[in-house]
Coordinates of C-alpha atoms and ligand atoms in Angstrom, one line a residue:
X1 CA -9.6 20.1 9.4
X2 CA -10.3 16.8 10.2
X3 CA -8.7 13.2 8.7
X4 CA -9.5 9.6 8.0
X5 CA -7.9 6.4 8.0
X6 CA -8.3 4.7 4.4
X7 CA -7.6 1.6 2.8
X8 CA -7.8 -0.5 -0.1
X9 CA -8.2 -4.2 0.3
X10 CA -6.2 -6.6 -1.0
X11 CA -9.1 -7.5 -3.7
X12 CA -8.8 -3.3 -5.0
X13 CA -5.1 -3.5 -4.9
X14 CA -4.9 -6.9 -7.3
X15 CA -7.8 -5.6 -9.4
X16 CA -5.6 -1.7 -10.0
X17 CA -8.3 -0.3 -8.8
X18 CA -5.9 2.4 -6.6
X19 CA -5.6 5.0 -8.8
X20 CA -9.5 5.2 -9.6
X21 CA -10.2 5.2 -6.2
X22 CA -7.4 7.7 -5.0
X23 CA -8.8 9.9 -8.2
X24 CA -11.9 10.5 -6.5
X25 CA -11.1 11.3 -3.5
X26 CA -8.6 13.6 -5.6
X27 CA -11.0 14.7 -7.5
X28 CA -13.4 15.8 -4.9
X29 CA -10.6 17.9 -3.2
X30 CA -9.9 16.1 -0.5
X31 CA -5.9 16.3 0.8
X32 CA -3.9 12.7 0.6
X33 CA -1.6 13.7 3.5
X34 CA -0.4 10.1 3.7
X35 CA 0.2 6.9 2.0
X36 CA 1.5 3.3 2.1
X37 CA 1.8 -0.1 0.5
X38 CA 1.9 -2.9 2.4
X39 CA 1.3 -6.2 4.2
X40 CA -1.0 -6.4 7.7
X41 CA 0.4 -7.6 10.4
X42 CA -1.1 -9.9 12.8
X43 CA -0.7 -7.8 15.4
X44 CA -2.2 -4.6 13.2
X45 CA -5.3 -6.7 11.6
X46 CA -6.3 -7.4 15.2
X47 CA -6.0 -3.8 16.4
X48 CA -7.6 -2.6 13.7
X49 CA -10.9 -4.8 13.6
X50 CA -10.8 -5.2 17.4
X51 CA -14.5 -4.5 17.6
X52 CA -15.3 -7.6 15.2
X53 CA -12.9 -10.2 16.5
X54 CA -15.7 -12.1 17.9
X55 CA -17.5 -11.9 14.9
X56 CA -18.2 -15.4 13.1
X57 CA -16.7 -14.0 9.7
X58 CA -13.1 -12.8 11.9
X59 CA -11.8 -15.6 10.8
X60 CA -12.6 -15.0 7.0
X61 CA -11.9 -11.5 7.5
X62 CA -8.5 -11.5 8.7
X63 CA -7.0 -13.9 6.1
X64 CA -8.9 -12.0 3.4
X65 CA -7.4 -9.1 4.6
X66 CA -4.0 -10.4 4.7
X67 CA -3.8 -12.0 1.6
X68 CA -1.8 -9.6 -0.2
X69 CA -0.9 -5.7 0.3
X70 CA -3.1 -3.0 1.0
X71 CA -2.6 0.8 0.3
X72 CA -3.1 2.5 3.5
X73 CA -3.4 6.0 3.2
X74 CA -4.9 9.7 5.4
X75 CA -7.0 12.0 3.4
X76 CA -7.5 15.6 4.8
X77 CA -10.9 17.7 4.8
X78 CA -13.5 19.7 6.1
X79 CA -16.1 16.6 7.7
X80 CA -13.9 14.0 6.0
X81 CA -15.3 11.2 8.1
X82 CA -19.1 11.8 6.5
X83 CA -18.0 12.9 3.3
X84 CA -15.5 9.6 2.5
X85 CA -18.3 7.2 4.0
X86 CA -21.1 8.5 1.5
X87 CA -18.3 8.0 -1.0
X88 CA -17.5 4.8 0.0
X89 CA -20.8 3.3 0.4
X90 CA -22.9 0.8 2.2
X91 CA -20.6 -2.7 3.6
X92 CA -22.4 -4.7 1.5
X93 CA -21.5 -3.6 -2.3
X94 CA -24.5 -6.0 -3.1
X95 CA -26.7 -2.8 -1.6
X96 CA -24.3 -0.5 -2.1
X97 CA -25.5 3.0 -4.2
X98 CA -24.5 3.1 -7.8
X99 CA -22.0 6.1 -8.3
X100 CA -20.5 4.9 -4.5
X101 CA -17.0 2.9 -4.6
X102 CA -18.5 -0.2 -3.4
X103 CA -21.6 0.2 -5.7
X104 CA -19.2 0.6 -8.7
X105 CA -16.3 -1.7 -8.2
X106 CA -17.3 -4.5 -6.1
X107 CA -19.8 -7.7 -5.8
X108 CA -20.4 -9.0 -2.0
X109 CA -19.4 -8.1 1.3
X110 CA -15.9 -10.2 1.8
X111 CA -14.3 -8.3 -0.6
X112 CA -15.5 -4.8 -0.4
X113 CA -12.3 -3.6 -1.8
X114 CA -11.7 -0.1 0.9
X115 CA -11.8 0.6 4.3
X116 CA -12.8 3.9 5.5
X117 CA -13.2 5.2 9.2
X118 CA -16.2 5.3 10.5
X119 CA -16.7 8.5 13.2
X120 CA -14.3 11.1 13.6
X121 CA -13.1 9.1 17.3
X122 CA -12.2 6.1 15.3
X123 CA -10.2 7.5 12.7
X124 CA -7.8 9.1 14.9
X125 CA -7.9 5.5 16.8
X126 CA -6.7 3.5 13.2
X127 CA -4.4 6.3 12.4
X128 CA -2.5 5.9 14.9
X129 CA -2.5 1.9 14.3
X130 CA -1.1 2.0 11.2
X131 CA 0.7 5.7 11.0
X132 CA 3.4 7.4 12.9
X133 CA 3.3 11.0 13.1
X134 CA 6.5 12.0 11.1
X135 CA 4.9 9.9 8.5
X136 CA 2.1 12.4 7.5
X137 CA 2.3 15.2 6.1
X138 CA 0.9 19.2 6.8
X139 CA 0.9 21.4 3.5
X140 CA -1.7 23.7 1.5
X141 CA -3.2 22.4 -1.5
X142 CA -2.8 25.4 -3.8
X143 CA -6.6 25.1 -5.0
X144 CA -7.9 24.9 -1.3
X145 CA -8.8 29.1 -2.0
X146 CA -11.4 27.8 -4.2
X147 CA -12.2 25.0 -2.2
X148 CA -13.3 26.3 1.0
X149 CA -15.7 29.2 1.0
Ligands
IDP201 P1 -17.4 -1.2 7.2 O1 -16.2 -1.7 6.5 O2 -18.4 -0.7 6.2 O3 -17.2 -0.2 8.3 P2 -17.9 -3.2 9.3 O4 -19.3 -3.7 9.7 O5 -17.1 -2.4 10.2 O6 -18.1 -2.5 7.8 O7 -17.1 -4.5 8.9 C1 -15.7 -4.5 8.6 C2 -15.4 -5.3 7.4 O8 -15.6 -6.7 7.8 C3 -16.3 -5.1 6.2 O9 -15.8 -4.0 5.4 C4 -16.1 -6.4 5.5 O10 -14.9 -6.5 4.8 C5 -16.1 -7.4 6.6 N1 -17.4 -7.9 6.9 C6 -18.4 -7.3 7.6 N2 -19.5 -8.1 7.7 C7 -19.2 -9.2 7.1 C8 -19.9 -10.4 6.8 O11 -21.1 -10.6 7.2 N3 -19.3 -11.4 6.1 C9 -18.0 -11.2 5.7 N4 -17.3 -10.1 5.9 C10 -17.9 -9.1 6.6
MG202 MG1 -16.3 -0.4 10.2

């Protein structure tokens, strides 16, 4: 089994879109195995987006992404990483698919309203940013017989 790092955006978290967007996930049969409310640090925010710090929208980025709390949380599944980035949907919710969390909840590309990992190397990367390892948890999702083939 594989897991991502997820996380809805200050901009989902004002709007109550978590329970919508956890749902789905839910819904598909994916396992939450972790979860958390709260406030980026500094420190986290530039861990986290290391790869666009030299970006020209950083700056944007960073106090978007700070402005209020997010709702980190791990989902658990078979090819996760794929699966929750299809579901997700394109960066910009502008050209985002209809039916995809960006196409369906959100406008243009500052406020995208989740974060998902990207390739299997990164999620275990932002995991372990923003999660310690007692702070997940292992257990059987009773419907994972039908599930799973
Ligand atoms: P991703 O979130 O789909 O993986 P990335 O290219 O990794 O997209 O960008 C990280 C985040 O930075 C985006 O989700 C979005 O919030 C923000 N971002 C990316 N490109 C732009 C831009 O051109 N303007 C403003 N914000 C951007
Ligand atoms: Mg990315």
């Amino acid at each position: 089994m594989e897991r991502t790092f997820l996380m809805i955006k200050p901009d989902g978290v004002q709007r109550g879109l978590i329970g919508e967007i956890i749902s789905r996930f839910e819904r598909k049969g994916l396992k939450l195995v972790a979860g958390k409310f709260e406030v980026l640090s500094e420190e986290r925010v530039m861990a986290h987006y290391a790869e666009h710090v030299n970006k020209p929208f950083f700056l944007g980025l960073k106090r978007y992404i700070t402005s209020g709390p997010c709702f980190l949380f791990v989902f658990e599944g078979k090819d996760i990483v794929r699966i929750t980035r299809e579901m997700i949907g394109a960066t910009n919710p502008a050209e985002s698919s209809p039916g995809t969390i960006r196409g369906d909840y959100a406008l243009e590309i500052g406020m995208n309203v989740i974060h998902g990992s990207d390739s299997p190397e990164t999620a275990s990367r932002e995991i372990a940013i923003h999660f310690t390892p007692d702070e997940i948890s292992s257990y059987v999702r009773i419907d994972e017989p039908y599930l799973y083939e």
